[in-house]
Amino acid sequence: RIHEAADFAGMNKAGRLAAQILDDIAEHVTVGQRTAEIDRLITKMVEGAGATSATIGYKGYQHASCISVNHVVCHGIPGDKKLKDGDILNIDVTVIVDGWYGDTSRMYVAGKLGRKAERLLQVTHDSLMLGIEAARPGNTFGDIGAAIQTYVEEQGMSVVRDFCGHGLGRVFHAPPNVLHYGRPGTGPTLEEGMFFTIEPMVNLGRPDTKVLADDWTAVTRDKSLSAQFEHSIGITAQGAEVFTLSPGGRFHPTWG
Ligand SMILES: CCc1ccsc1-c1ccc(O)c(O)c1
Ligand SMILES: [Mn+2]
Ligand SMILES: [Mn+2]
């Protein structure tokens, strides 16, 4: 789907709200906090803004956020387990504002961030930004995947292959699948007016994942730590516009 100039305003509004919620939730990510409580606060923020959660009711999912702790790769379900010192967690929020979808996630730490975990967060965030730099008209989706994969593997880490980014706009998920690995020059060509997410998941160990019996929670098979960052972007003549940058100017208030 190719969007018009006016559609960028709608995506900016939805993206900014999702990013603001991720800014505002940071102070509640503390040792001893339950992820169900974090999700309850996010639900209140979405409603308080007069927006709608895209994930409540989506494919039977019943929460306003996915919260994925330590070796959970993605789709972690908010629950009553309390956060421990050193836990790293991805909080993923998708909101709908005037019909437009804003989908973003970032990493937080409860208590003190370990050195290996800090390197994982840094590499994962940098890989997203390298993917966004490759997102310009005339490049291909393979250029985005190659930029991410090459950098991550040079750092001795691995890119999850089992989940990908996606087109979005007035719908949550649309083609194309946005792979976080690939070969330069392959795949569809990027065009002005394309809206999609880039949401790389990076593991300290092997790329392999499995889904738990709850049919949602994806974990690393080798139990190594995993991190993810996600932005919703739009392709412009100059390159890419990021709809979900933190309004507070800091992508990761707790860490970077
Ligand atoms: C919980 C929402 C959901 C359900 C099935 S896939 C999915 C999901 C979660 C986070 C995302 O960024 C996304 O694009 C989809
Ligand atoms: Mn998301
Ligand atoms: Mn997404």
XYZ file of N, CA and C and ligand atoms in Angstrom:
785
model
N 0.857 -1.192 0.000
C 0.000 0.000 0.000
C 0.887 1.234 0.000
N 0.657 2.204 -0.885
C 1.418 3.458 -0.932
C 0.510 4.547 -0.369
N 0.997 5.264 0.660
C 0.174 6.289 1.317
C 0.493 7.684 0.783
N -0.463 8.633 0.982
C -0.254 10.021 0.537
C 0.398 10.841 1.647
N 0.807 12.056 1.313
C 1.494 12.956 2.268
C 0.640 13.165 3.524
N -0.681 13.351 3.345
C -1.542 13.647 4.508
C -1.551 12.481 5.491
N -1.296 11.276 5.020
C -1.325 10.103 5.893
C -0.172 10.111 6.891
N 0.914 10.818 6.544
C 2.067 10.876 7.466
C 1.666 11.567 8.769
N 0.755 12.560 8.663
C 0.328 13.278 9.886
C -0.402 12.325 10.825
N -1.246 11.475 10.270
C -1.993 10.506 11.084
C -1.067 9.509 11.754
N -0.071 9.039 11.017
C 0.887 8.071 11.574
C 1.766 8.726 12.649
N 2.120 10.010 12.433
C 2.928 10.710 13.443
C 2.162 10.829 14.755
N 0.854 11.108 14.669
C 0.050 11.280 15.882
C -0.039 9.955 16.656
N -0.324 8.870 15.946
C -0.426 7.549 16.597
C 0.930 7.107 17.130
N 1.973 7.311 16.328
C 3.316 6.898 16.742
C 3.803 7.667 17.955
N 3.479 8.977 17.971
C 3.938 9.810 19.092
C 3.276 9.375 20.393
N 1.980 8.996 20.319
C 1.298 8.559 21.545
C 1.923 7.261 22.060
N 2.170 6.315 21.148
C 2.769 5.038 21.576
C 4.128 5.288 22.219
N 4.918 6.182 21.634
C 6.258 6.487 22.175
C 6.158 7.198 23.524
N 5.148 8.077 23.654
C 4.951 8.804 24.917
C 4.615 7.811 26.029
N 3.791 6.820 25.705
C 3.422 5.804 26.696
C 4.666 5.025 27.142
N 5.554 4.713 26.191
C 6.785 3.995 26.556
C 7.717 4.888 27.384
N 7.687 6.203 27.148
C 8.433 7.134 28.023
C 7.852 7.096 29.440
N 6.516 7.228 29.514
C 5.848 7.413 30.815
C 5.847 6.148 31.674
N 5.980 4.984 31.038
C 5.928 3.729 31.807
C 7.276 3.428 32.470
N 8.330 4.095 31.999
C 9.701 3.765 32.459
C 9.820 3.814 33.989
N 9.208 4.828 34.617
C 9.375 4.994 36.084
C 8.708 3.843 36.854
N 7.835 3.099 36.173
C 7.127 2.003 36.859
C 7.838 0.659 36.698
N 8.938 0.655 35.938
C 9.699 -0.593 35.750
C 10.724 -0.690 36.876
N 10.331 -1.384 37.960
C 11.182 -1.449 39.156
C 11.253 -2.883 39.679
N 12.292 -3.167 40.460
C 12.417 -4.490 41.098
C 11.188 -4.708 41.995
N 10.575 -5.891 41.876
C 9.402 -6.220 42.690
C 8.087 -5.914 42.000
N 8.154 -5.193 40.876
C 6.934 -4.834 40.117
C 6.445 -6.043 39.313
N 5.145 -6.198 39.230
C 4.573 -7.275 38.414
C 4.325 -6.732 37.006
N 4.549 -7.556 35.973
C 4.332 -7.060 34.603
C 2.843 -6.852 34.343
N 1.972 -7.579 35.072
C 0.528 -7.341 34.929
C 0.176 -5.920 35.376
N 0.893 -5.410 36.381
C 0.650 -4.047 36.873
C 1.117 -3.031 35.843
N 2.265 -3.300 35.209
C 2.766 -2.422 34.142
C 1.737 -2.354 33.017
N 1.182 -3.516 32.644
C 0.179 -3.550 31.566
C -1.082 -2.806 31.968
N -1.462 -2.908 33.276
C -2.660 -2.187 33.745
C -2.449 -0.690 33.595
N -1.252 -0.213 33.940
C -0.939 1.220 33.822
C -0.950 1.653 32.349
N -0.422 0.804 31.466
C -0.417 1.119 30.030
C -1.857 1.215 29.507
N -2.696 0.277 29.950
C -4.104 0.289 29.531
C -4.756 1.607 29.929
N -4.463 2.063 31.167
C -5.022 3.344 31.656
C -4.519 4.508 30.802
N -3.221 4.459 30.432
C -2.645 5.557 29.618
C -3.302 5.623 28.243
N -3.529 4.437 27.628
C -4.152 4.410 26.301
C -5.561 5.007 26.380
N -6.320 4.548 27.395
C -7.697 5.052 27.545
C -7.707 6.531 27.888
N -6.760 6.941 28.741
C -6.668 8.349 29.147
C -6.417 9.268 27.968
N -5.752 8.719 26.948
C -5.446 9.525 25.754
C -6.583 9.460 24.735
N -7.638 8.709 25.078
C -8.773 8.598 24.160
C -8.445 7.757 22.939
N -7.414 6.918 23.091
C -6.998 6.050 21.973
C -7.504 4.634 22.229
N -7.200 3.748 21.304
C -7.633 2.349 21.404
C -6.403 1.448 21.372
N -6.444 0.366 22.161
C -5.351 -0.617 22.086
C -5.567 -1.492 20.853
N -4.511 -1.704 20.067
C -4.625 -2.572 18.888
C -4.497 -4.036 19.262
N -3.950 -4.317 20.445
C -3.661 -5.723 20.786
C -4.757 -6.381 21.623
N -5.531 -5.587 22.381
C -6.629 -6.180 23.154
C -7.680 -6.698 22.169
N -7.891 -8.034 22.163
C -8.854 -8.626 21.249
C -8.246 -9.061 19.926
N -6.929 -8.776 19.743
C -6.278 -9.155 18.485
C -5.854 -10.622 18.547
N -6.451 -11.461 17.687
C -6.158 -12.912 17.651
C -6.306 -13.532 19.046
N -7.260 -13.020 19.825
C -7.525 -13.591 21.141
C -6.607 -13.099 22.234
N -5.672 -12.167 21.905
C -4.783 -11.624 22.935
C -5.578 -10.615 23.762
N -5.310 -10.573 25.100
C -6.210 -9.776 25.955
C -5.504 -8.652 26.698
N -4.322 -8.188 26.201
C -3.583 -7.174 26.983
C -3.177 -6.009 26.083
N -2.896 -4.863 26.695
C -2.539 -3.655 25.927
C -1.059 -3.646 25.573
N -0.305 -4.595 26.119
C 1.138 -4.641 25.830
C 1.612 -6.088 25.811
N 2.751 -6.296 25.154
C 3.496 -7.541 25.310
C 4.704 -7.168 26.147
N 5.011 -7.964 27.173
C 6.173 -7.670 28.025
C 7.023 -8.925 28.076
N 8.221 -8.857 27.464
C 9.068 -10.034 27.238
C 10.343 -9.898 28.046
N 10.498 -10.777 29.048
C 11.580 -10.645 30.050
C 12.714 -11.619 29.756
N 13.980 -11.083 29.782
C 15.193 -11.914 29.686
C 15.239 -12.806 28.441
N 15.020 -14.133 28.588
C 15.170 -14.979 27.388
C 13.860 -15.134 26.621
N 12.819 -14.370 27.022
C 11.598 -14.310 26.201
C 11.905 -13.396 25.013
N 11.666 -13.916 23.803
C 12.029 -13.205 22.567
C 10.987 -12.155 22.211
N 9.683 -12.542 22.339
C 8.573 -11.616 22.043
C 7.266 -12.258 22.488
N 6.210 -11.457 22.446
C 4.850 -11.914 22.791
C 4.751 -12.429 24.211
N 5.552 -11.875 25.115
C 5.435 -12.213 26.533
C 4.120 -11.677 27.094
N 3.409 -12.531 27.865
C 2.098 -12.132 28.404
C 2.285 -11.505 29.774
N 1.758 -10.297 30.015
C 1.857 -9.677 31.345
C 1.306 -10.638 32.404
N 2.012 -10.746 33.545
C 1.577 -11.681 34.583
C 2.003 -11.247 35.969
N 1.856 -12.180 36.926
C 2.061 -11.838 38.343
C 3.476 -12.078 38.841
N 4.359 -12.562 37.953
C 5.749 -12.752 38.377
C 6.377 -11.378 38.620
N 7.123 -11.271 39.724
C 7.742 -9.972 40.054
C 9.100 -9.829 39.372
N 9.421 -8.611 38.906
C 10.717 -8.329 38.292
C 11.824 -8.427 39.339
N 12.957 -9.019 38.911
C 14.130 -9.191 39.804
C 15.226 -8.226 39.355
N 16.149 -7.927 40.266
C 17.280 -7.046 39.952
C 18.047 -7.586 38.735
N 18.227 -6.735 37.729
C 18.989 -7.137 36.536
C 18.132 -7.667 35.404
N 16.827 -7.882 35.655
C 15.936 -8.346 34.573
C 15.889 -7.296 33.468
N 16.040 -7.750 32.211
C 15.815 -6.847 31.070
C 14.479 -7.233 30.457
N 13.733 -6.245 29.984
C 12.397 -6.541 29.446
C 12.065 -5.616 28.285
N 11.401 -6.208 27.273
C 10.870 -5.422 26.162
C 9.405 -5.153 26.451
N 8.996 -3.894 26.307
C 7.586 -3.523 26.402
C 7.164 -3.041 25.023
N 6.136 -3.737 24.465
C 5.690 -3.499 23.099
C 4.245 -3.008 23.138
N 4.002 -1.810 22.593
C 2.667 -1.196 22.643
C 2.228 -0.801 21.245
N 0.986 -1.099 20.886
C 0.409 -0.637 19.618
C -0.925 0.052 19.913
N -1.018 1.323 19.496
C -2.251 2.085 19.721
C -2.866 2.490 18.381
N -4.174 2.778 18.429
C -4.897 3.263 17.252
C -5.424 4.655 17.580
N -5.025 5.650 16.778
C -5.494 7.034 16.950
C -6.120 7.481 15.634
N -7.390 7.838 15.661
C -8.124 8.222 14.437
C -7.931 7.192 13.322
N -7.885 5.900 13.697
C -7.782 4.838 12.693
C -6.362 4.496 12.285
N -5.369 5.321 12.718
C -3.975 5.061 12.354
C -3.279 4.303 13.473
N -2.387 3.351 13.074
C -1.723 2.463 14.043
C -0.303 2.964 14.342
N 0.042 2.972 15.639
C 1.410 3.279 16.076
C 1.938 2.082 16.847
N 3.001 1.450 16.329
C 3.504 0.191 16.898
C 4.982 0.378 17.245
N 5.337 0.286 18.516
C 6.730 0.495 18.914
C 7.051 -0.291 20.173
N 8.326 -0.637 20.344
C 8.756 -1.306 21.577
C 10.180 -0.900 21.888
N 10.526 -0.986 23.166
C 11.905 -0.724 23.568
C 12.229 -1.517 24.808
N 13.514 -1.493 25.206
C 14.000 -2.297 26.336
C 14.108 -1.447 27.603
N 13.859 -2.102 28.720
C 13.992 -1.500 30.048
C 14.777 -2.477 30.913
N 15.267 -1.974 32.058
C 15.934 -2.869 33.023
C 15.357 -2.577 34.410
N 15.131 -3.650 35.163
C 14.747 -3.482 36.574
C 16.033 -3.515 37.390
N 16.278 -2.477 38.195
C 17.503 -2.451 38.992
C 18.725 -2.214 38.131
N 19.790 -2.998 38.412
C 21.095 -2.710 37.782
C 21.301 -3.527 36.498
N 21.689 -2.859 35.420
C 21.881 -3.503 34.119
C 23.251 -4.180 34.086
N 23.267 -5.482 33.794
C 24.533 -6.224 33.703
C 25.297 -5.807 32.463
N 26.617 -6.094 32.454
C 27.480 -5.624 31.366
C 27.132 -6.318 30.044
N 26.937 -7.643 30.089
C 26.606 -8.359 28.827
C 25.249 -7.915 28.316
N 24.296 -7.709 29.242
C 22.954 -7.270 28.856
C 23.019 -5.872 28.241
N 23.901 -5.021 28.802
C 24.007 -3.659 28.260
C 24.516 -3.705 26.822
N 25.490 -4.597 26.569
C 26.007 -4.716 25.204
C 24.910 -5.233 24.264
N 24.101 -6.169 24.772
C 22.993 -6.711 23.950
C 22.012 -5.598 23.590
N 21.659 -4.755 24.577
C 20.727 -3.650 24.309
C 21.320 -2.665 23.310
N 22.593 -2.352 23.483
C 23.259 -1.389 22.586
C 23.280 -1.922 21.160
N 23.658 -3.190 20.988
C 23.752 -3.778 19.638
C 22.369 -3.865 18.988
N 21.364 -4.239 19.782
C 20.007 -4.374 19.233
C 19.457 -3.025 18.784
N 19.641 -2.001 19.634
C 19.152 -0.666 19.263
C 19.902 -0.152 18.030
N 21.245 -0.333 18.039
C 22.036 0.136 16.887
C 21.618 -0.588 15.609
N 21.257 -1.878 15.721
C 20.872 -2.630 14.511
C 19.569 -2.083 13.937
N 18.639 -1.658 14.826
C 17.394 -1.047 14.338
C 17.710 0.244 13.601
N 18.582 1.079 14.176
C 18.893 2.373 13.551
C 19.632 2.164 12.225
N 20.469 1.120 12.134
C 21.146 0.819 10.851
C 20.129 0.359 9.819
N 19.124 -0.408 10.253
C 18.057 -0.834 9.346
C 17.279 0.362 8.817
N 17.020 1.325 9.719
C 16.276 2.528 9.327
C 17.104 3.371 8.345
N 18.429 3.417 8.562
C 19.293 4.171 7.620
C 19.270 3.549 6.229
N 19.071 2.239 6.167
C 19.030 1.550 4.860
C 17.655 1.704 4.207
N 16.677 2.219 4.960
C 15.298 2.343 4.452
C 15.162 3.653 3.693
N 15.439 3.570 2.391
C 15.303 4.777 1.555
C 14.816 4.355 0.172
N 14.124 5.260 -0.577
C 13.603 4.873 -1.894
C 14.728 4.348 -2.785
N 14.437 3.305 -3.532
C 15.437 2.739 -4.445
C 16.200 1.591 -3.828
N 16.335 1.590 -2.502
C 16.893 0.403 -1.840
C 15.820 -0.678 -1.807
N 16.206 -1.884 -1.345
C 15.231 -2.977 -1.258
C 15.102 -3.427 0.201
N 14.071 -4.245 0.473
C 13.912 -4.764 1.831
C 15.112 -5.648 2.208
N 15.740 -6.274 1.214
C 16.948 -7.071 1.491
C 18.089 -6.213 1.996
N 18.150 -4.942 1.546
C 19.196 -4.029 2.052
C 18.993 -3.773 3.551
N 17.709 -3.646 3.967
C 17.399 -3.433 5.393
C 17.838 -4.661 6.199
N 17.429 -5.842 5.733
C 17.779 -7.082 6.449
C 19.265 -7.301 6.519
N 19.962 -7.033 5.408
C 21.416 -7.248 5.363
C 22.130 -6.290 6.307
N 21.651 -5.033 6.361
C 22.292 -4.041 7.246
C 22.211 -4.513 8.703
N 21.047 -5.031 9.082
C 20.837 -5.499 10.459
C 21.668 -6.756 10.731
N 21.524 -7.757 9.855
C 22.165 -9.060 10.087
C 23.682 -8.956 10.117
N 24.250 -8.203 9.159
C 25.715 -8.083 9.072
C 26.277 -7.490 10.352
N 25.653 -6.412 10.821
C 26.161 -5.736 12.021
C 26.034 -6.642 13.252
N 24.841 -7.247 13.430
C 24.600 -8.077 14.620
C 25.586 -9.239 14.672
N 25.798 -9.902 13.517
C 26.680 -11.086 13.503
C 28.147 -10.687 13.647
N 28.508 -9.477 13.176
C 29.872 -8.963 13.403
C 30.118 -8.771 14.900
N 29.032 -8.476 15.651
C 29.159 -8.283 17.108
C 29.088 -9.620 17.854
N 29.000 -10.732 17.104
C 29.002 -12.039 17.763
C 27.665 -12.441 18.331
N 26.607 -11.765 17.903
C 25.259 -12.096 18.372
C 24.462 -12.637 17.185
N 23.164 -13.013 17.425
C 22.399 -13.608 16.322
C 21.045 -12.918 16.163
N 20.542 -12.948 14.925
C 19.252 -12.340 14.587
C 18.165 -13.417 14.549
N 17.082 -13.180 15.276
C 15.939 -14.110 15.273
C 15.297 -14.083 13.883
N 15.047 -15.248 13.328
C 14.446 -15.355 12.001
C 12.948 -15.665 12.030
N 12.450 -16.108 13.206
C 11.081 -16.639 13.251
C 10.004 -15.562 13.322
N 10.388 -14.302 13.544
C 9.407 -13.214 13.618
C 9.962 -12.036 12.818
N 9.070 -11.233 12.230
C 9.532 -10.151 11.357
C 8.693 -8.889 11.554
N 9.157 -7.816 10.904
C 8.378 -6.583 10.878
C 7.280 -6.706 9.823
N 6.526 -5.604 9.625
C 5.322 -5.725 8.796
C 4.842 -4.351 8.322
N 4.112 -4.356 7.243
C 3.432 -3.142 6.812
C 2.377 -2.785 7.841
N 2.067 -1.516 7.985
C 0.963 -1.051 8.850
C 0.506 0.307 8.337
N -0.601 0.775 8.887
C -1.157 2.082 8.489
C -2.507 2.221 9.143
N -3.570 1.954 8.389
C -4.907 1.894 8.975
C -5.262 0.455 9.348
N -4.264 -0.434 9.225
C -4.380 -1.824 9.693
C -3.124 -2.145 10.518
N -3.179 -3.163 11.355
C -2.064 -3.539 12.233
C -0.963 -4.235 11.425
N -1.390 -5.218 10.622
C -0.405 -5.984 9.848
C -0.806 -6.072 8.391
N 0.144 -5.744 7.520
C -0.075 -5.833 6.079
C 1.240 -6.262 5.435
N 1.178 -6.744 4.209
C 2.436 -7.025 3.509
C 3.220 -5.720 3.329
N 4.553 -5.800 3.191
C 5.358 -7.020 3.109
C 5.828 -7.462 4.488
N 6.254 -8.715 4.617
C 7.027 -9.123 5.785
C 8.375 -8.428 5.707
N 8.791 -7.812 6.815
C 10.064 -7.081 6.836
C 11.072 -7.949 7.595
N 11.939 -8.637 6.847
C 12.887 -9.567 7.478
C 14.082 -8.808 8.050
N 14.581 -9.308 9.170
C 15.712 -8.637 9.843
C 17.037 -9.292 9.455
N 17.025 -10.054 8.367
C 18.216 -10.679 7.794
C 17.982 -10.681 6.288
N 19.042 -10.947 5.490
C 18.836 -10.973 4.037
C 20.069 -10.593 3.257
N 19.895 -10.503 1.944
C 21.025 -10.180 1.047
C 20.750 -8.856 0.337
N 21.778 -7.988 0.255
C 21.603 -6.677 -0.376
C 20.979 -6.804 -1.772
N 20.077 -5.890 -2.115
C 19.526 -5.826 -3.470
C 18.414 -6.817 -3.729
N 18.114 -7.682 -2.750
C 17.029 -8.655 -2.963
C 15.733 -8.131 -2.353
N 14.599 -8.752 -2.707
C 13.302 -8.373 -2.140
C 12.707 -7.150 -2.831
N 11.482 -6.764 -2.416
C 10.786 -5.641 -3.038
C 11.561 -4.329 -2.885
N 11.387 -3.428 -3.844
C 12.035 -2.113 -3.801
C 11.238 -1.164 -2.913
N 11.944 -0.362 -2.122
C 11.284 0.596 -1.213
C 10.789 1.793 -2.019
N 9.546 2.231 -1.713
C 8.964 3.378 -2.417
C 8.443 4.406 -1.426
N 8.497 5.676 -1.804
C 7.908 6.757 -1.020
C 6.461 6.395 -0.691
N 6.047 6.612 0.572
C 4.659 6.357 0.954
C 4.440 4.980 1.527
N 5.478 4.140 1.588
C 5.364 2.841 2.268
C 5.487 3.066 3.769
N 4.606 2.424 4.557
C 4.658 2.487 6.031
C 4.902 1.061 6.529
N 5.881 0.867 7.387
C 6.110 -0.463 7.959
C 6.923 -0.354 9.238
N 6.951 -1.492 9.984
C 7.798 -1.533 11.178
C 9.090 -2.254 10.864
N 10.144 -1.898 11.612
C 11.366 -2.695 11.681
C 11.513 -3.026 13.164
N 11.603 -4.337 13.492
C 11.546 -4.716 14.909
C 12.497 -5.890 15.224
N 13.804 -5.672 15.005
C 14.771 -6.762 15.164
C 14.837 -7.320 16.572
N 14.881 -8.672 16.652
C 15.110 -9.387 17.891
C 16.500 -9.992 17.794
N 17.335 -9.736 18.822
C 18.739 -10.173 18.814
C 18.987 -11.037 20.051
N 19.652 -12.181 19.825
C 19.965 -13.103 20.928
C 21.462 -13.105 21.212
N 21.841 -13.265 22.487
C 23.267 -13.397 22.812
C 23.787 -14.749 22.313
N 22.883 -15.755 22.236
C 23.294 -17.092 21.783
C 22.771 -17.384 20.391
N 22.154 -18.596 20.226
C 21.667 -19.050 18.912
C 20.371 -18.344 18.526
N 20.052 -18.309 17.208
C 18.841 -17.608 16.758
C 17.539 -18.357 17.106
N 17.627 -19.673 17.364
C 16.428 -20.517 17.434
C 15.491 -20.160 18.582
N 14.184 -20.186 18.279
C 13.161 -19.895 19.292
C 12.151 -21.048 19.327
N 11.348 -21.042 20.388
C 10.193 -21.942 20.441
C 9.086 -21.215 21.190
N 7.829 -21.618 20.929
C 6.680 -20.996 21.588
C 6.211 -21.922 22.714
N 5.963 -21.340 23.896
C 5.579 -22.125 25.068
C 4.140 -22.622 24.949
N 3.718 -23.446 25.906
C 2.398 -24.088 25.879
C 1.258 -23.060 25.931
N 1.574 -21.821 26.346
C 0.506 -20.788 26.367
C 0.172 -20.302 24.955
N 0.892 -20.869 23.968
C 0.671 -20.527 22.547
C 1.036 -19.095 22.190
N 1.655 -18.371 23.093
C 2.067 -16.985 22.824
C 3.559 -16.792 23.040
N 4.025 -17.083 24.273
C 5.365 -16.713 24.692
C 6.441 -17.403 23.869
N 7.221 -16.604 23.136
C 8.338 -17.137 22.349
C 9.614 -16.962 23.169
N 10.411 -18.029 23.279
C 11.649 -17.981 24.072
C 12.825 -18.472 23.230
N 14.042 -18.119 23.634
C 15.235 -18.663 22.974
C 15.369 -20.123 23.381
N 15.663 -20.984 22.405
C 15.785 -22.431 22.698
C 16.944 -22.684 23.657
N 18.043 -21.871 23.498
C 19.223 -22.096 24.361
C 19.152 -21.267 25.650
N 18.014 -20.596 25.879
C 17.770 -19.800 27.095
C 18.681 -18.575 27.196
N 19.329 -18.203 26.083
C 20.174 -17.003 26.134
C 19.289 -15.750 26.142
N 19.897 -14.639 26.604
C 19.145 -13.379 26.675
C 18.778 -12.903 25.272
N 17.625 -12.231 25.161
C 17.142 -11.697 23.891
C 16.641 -10.273 24.102
N 16.831 -9.420 23.077
C 16.356 -8.025 23.158
C 15.681 -7.650 21.849
N 14.830 -6.637 21.905
C 14.130 -6.156 20.716
C 13.875 -4.666 20.850
N 13.964 -3.953 19.723
C 13.505 -2.566 19.632
C 12.672 -2.469 18.356
N 11.609 -1.660 18.394
C 10.735 -1.535 17.221
C 10.349 -0.087 16.977
N 10.430 0.317 15.701
C 9.891 1.606 15.287
C 8.911 1.391 14.146
N 7.911 2.277 14.033
C 7.061 2.381 12.842
C 7.622 3.530 12.018
N 7.837 3.300 10.722
C 8.449 4.339 9.877
C 7.664 4.501 8.575
N 7.886 5.655 7.914
C 7.325 5.917 6.594
C 8.440 6.304 5.644
N 8.409 5.809 4.420
C 9.459 6.115 3.443
C 9.149 7.441 2.759
N 10.139 8.342 2.774
C 9.988 9.663 2.146
C 11.028 9.786 1.021
N 10.959 10.902 0.270
C 11.941 11.099 -0.816
C 13.359 11.101 -0.258
N 13.514 11.621 0.993
C 14.869 11.738 1.571
C 15.329 10.434 2.242
N 14.353 9.551 2.575
C 14.786 8.345 3.310
C 13.631 7.810 4.114
N 13.714 7.938 5.451
C 12.639 7.405 6.297
C 12.287 8.410 7.372
N 10.997 8.505 7.683
C 10.491 9.305 8.794
C 10.112 8.307 9.881
N 10.634 8.525 11.114
C 10.345 7.613 12.238
C 9.164 8.187 13.014
N 8.049 7.460 13.032
C 6.823 7.954 13.666
C 6.835 7.758 15.185
N 7.736 6.884 15.680
C 7.641 6.471 17.093
C 8.870 6.852 17.918
N 9.530 7.955 17.527
C 10.658 8.446 18.335
C 10.115 8.973 19.663
N 10.904 8.818 20.735
C 10.474 9.315 22.037
C 10.316 10.832 22.009
N 9.093 11.346 22.363
C 8.929 12.807 22.400
C 9.896 13.445 23.391
N 10.333 12.627 24.392
C 11.276 13.132 25.397
C 12.691 13.157 24.854
N 12.825 12.771 23.573
C 14.141 12.877 22.914
C 15.088 11.775 23.312
N 14.690 10.904 24.244
C 15.600 9.819 24.641
C 14.939 8.500 24.253
N 15.592 7.725 23.325
C 14.912 6.508 22.892
C 14.702 5.579 24.079
N 15.743 5.521 24.953
C 15.574 4.555 26.033
C 15.812 5.257 27.362
N 14.753 5.809 27.997
C 14.918 6.656 29.190
C 15.705 5.958 30.293
N 15.581 4.630 30.405
C 16.248 3.976 31.543
C 17.719 3.745 31.252
N 18.014 3.554 29.934
C 19.358 3.012 29.698
C 20.189 3.935 28.835
N 19.638 4.485 27.736
C 20.536 5.191 26.826
C 20.138 6.653 26.663
C -0.066 -9.314 21.001
C -0.186 -8.836 19.611
C 0.189 -9.909 18.681
C -0.570 -11.079 18.509
C -0.072 -11.913 17.503
S 1.356 -11.168 16.865
C 1.278 -9.799 17.879
C 2.250 -8.731 17.766
C 2.939 -8.256 18.887
C 3.858 -7.217 18.728
C 4.078 -6.649 17.459
O 4.979 -5.634 17.236
C 3.398 -7.125 16.385
O 3.641 -6.553 15.193
C 2.478 -8.181 16.533
Mn 5.048 -3.997 18.393
Mn 5.002 -4.878 15.107
